[in-house]
PDB file of C-alpha atoms in Angstrom:
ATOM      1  CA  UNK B 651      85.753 113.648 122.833  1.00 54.00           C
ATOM      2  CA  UNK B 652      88.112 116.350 121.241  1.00 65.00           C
ATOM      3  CA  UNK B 653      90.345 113.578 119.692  1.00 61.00           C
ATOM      4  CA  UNK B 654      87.655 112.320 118.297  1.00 66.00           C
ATOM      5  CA  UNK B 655      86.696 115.188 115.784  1.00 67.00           C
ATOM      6  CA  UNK B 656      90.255 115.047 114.738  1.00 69.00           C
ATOM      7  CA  UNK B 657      90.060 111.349 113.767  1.00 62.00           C
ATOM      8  CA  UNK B 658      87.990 111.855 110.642  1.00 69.00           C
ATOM      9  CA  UNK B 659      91.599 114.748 109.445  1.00 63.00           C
ATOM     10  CA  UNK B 660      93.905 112.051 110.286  1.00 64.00           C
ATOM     11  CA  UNK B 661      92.465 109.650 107.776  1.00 59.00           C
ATOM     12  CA  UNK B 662      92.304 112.389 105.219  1.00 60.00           C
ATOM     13  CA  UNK B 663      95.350 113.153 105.700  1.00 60.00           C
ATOM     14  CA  UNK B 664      96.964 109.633 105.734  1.00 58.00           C
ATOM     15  CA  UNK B 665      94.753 108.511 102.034  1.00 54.00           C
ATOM     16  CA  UNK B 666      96.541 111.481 100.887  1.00 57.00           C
ATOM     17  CA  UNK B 667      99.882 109.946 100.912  1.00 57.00           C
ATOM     18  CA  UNK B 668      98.228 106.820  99.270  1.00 53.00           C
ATOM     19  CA  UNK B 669      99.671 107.127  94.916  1.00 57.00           C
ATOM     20  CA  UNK B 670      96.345 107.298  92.550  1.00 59.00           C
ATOM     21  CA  UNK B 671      97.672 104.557  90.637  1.00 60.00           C
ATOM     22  CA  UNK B 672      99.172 102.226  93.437  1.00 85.00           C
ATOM     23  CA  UNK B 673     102.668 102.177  92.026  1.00 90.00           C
ATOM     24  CA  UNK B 674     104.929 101.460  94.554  1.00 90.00           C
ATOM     25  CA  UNK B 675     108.713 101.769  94.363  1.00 91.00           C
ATOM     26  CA  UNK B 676     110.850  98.540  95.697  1.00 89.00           C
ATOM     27  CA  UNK B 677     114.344  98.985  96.668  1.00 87.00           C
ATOM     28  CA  UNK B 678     116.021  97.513  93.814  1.00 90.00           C
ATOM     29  CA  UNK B 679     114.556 100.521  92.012  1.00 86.00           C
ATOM     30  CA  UNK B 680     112.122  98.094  89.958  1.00 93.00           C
ATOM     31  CA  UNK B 681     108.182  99.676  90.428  1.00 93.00           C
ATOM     32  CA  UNK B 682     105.285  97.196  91.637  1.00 93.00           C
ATOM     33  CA  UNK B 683     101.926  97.759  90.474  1.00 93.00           C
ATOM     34  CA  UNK B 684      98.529  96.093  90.654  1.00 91.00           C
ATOM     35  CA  UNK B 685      98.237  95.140  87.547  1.00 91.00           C
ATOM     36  CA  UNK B 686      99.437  95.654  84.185  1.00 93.00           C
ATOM     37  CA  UNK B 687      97.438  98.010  82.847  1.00 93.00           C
ATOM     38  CA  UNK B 688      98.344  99.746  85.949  1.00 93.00           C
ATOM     39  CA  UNK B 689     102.041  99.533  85.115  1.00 94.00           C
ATOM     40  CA  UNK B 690     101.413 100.971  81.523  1.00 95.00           C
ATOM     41  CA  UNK B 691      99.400 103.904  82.300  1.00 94.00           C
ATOM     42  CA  UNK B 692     102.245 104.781  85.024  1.00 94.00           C
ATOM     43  CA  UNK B 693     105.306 104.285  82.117  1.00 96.00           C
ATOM     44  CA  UNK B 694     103.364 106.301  79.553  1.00 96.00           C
ATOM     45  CA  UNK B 695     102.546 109.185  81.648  1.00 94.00           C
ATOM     46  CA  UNK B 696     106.704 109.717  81.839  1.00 94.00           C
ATOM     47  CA  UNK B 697     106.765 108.858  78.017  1.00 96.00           C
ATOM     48  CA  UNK B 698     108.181 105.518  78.061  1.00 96.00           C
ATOM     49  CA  UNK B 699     107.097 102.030  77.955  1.00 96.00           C
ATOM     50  CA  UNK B 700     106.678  99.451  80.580  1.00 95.00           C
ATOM     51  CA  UNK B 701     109.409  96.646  80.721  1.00 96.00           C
ATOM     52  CA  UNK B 702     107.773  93.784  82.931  1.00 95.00           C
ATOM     53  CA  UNK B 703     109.851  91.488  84.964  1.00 93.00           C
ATOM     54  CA  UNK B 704     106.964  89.247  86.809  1.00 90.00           C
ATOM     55  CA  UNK B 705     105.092  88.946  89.302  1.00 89.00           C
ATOM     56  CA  UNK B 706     106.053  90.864  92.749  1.00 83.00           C
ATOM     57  CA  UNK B 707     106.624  89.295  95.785  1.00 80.00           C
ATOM     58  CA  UNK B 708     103.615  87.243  97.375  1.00 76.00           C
ATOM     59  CA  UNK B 709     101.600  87.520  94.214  1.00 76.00           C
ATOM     60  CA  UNK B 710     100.468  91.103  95.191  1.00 82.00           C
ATOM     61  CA  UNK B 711     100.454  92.933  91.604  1.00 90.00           C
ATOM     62  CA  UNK B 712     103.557  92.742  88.708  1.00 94.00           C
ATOM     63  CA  UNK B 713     106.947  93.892  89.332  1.00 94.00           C
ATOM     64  CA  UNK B 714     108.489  96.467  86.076  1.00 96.00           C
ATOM     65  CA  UNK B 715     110.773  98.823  85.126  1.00 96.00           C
ATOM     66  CA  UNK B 716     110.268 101.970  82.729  1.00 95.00           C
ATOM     67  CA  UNK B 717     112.176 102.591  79.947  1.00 93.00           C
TER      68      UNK B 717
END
């Protein structure tokens, strides 16, 4: 029963290390997003403009780069 109160920490915890914005990093150092908007308010935060490339693998948001 113990583990159980500690269940409801561990999800806290683990949306914690979710971004706000749901930009993701990919390897090739281009950023995935949900959408485009998405991808814009990420590149203007750092004071530079989004540079889209496409869609991102699997059709799961837009694949950019800021510069």
């Amino acid at each position: 029963m113990k583990w159980l109160a500690s269940l409801p920490l561990a999800l806290a915890i683990a949306g914690c290390g979710v971004p706000p914005n749901q930009v993701v990093p990919m390897r090739d150092g281009t950023l995935r997003a949900t959408t485009y908007v998405e991808a814009t308010d990420h590149c203007a935060e750092k004071g530079t403009t989004a540079r889209m490339l496409g869609k991102a693998p699997a059709e799961k948001g837009v694949l950019f780069r800021c510069e």
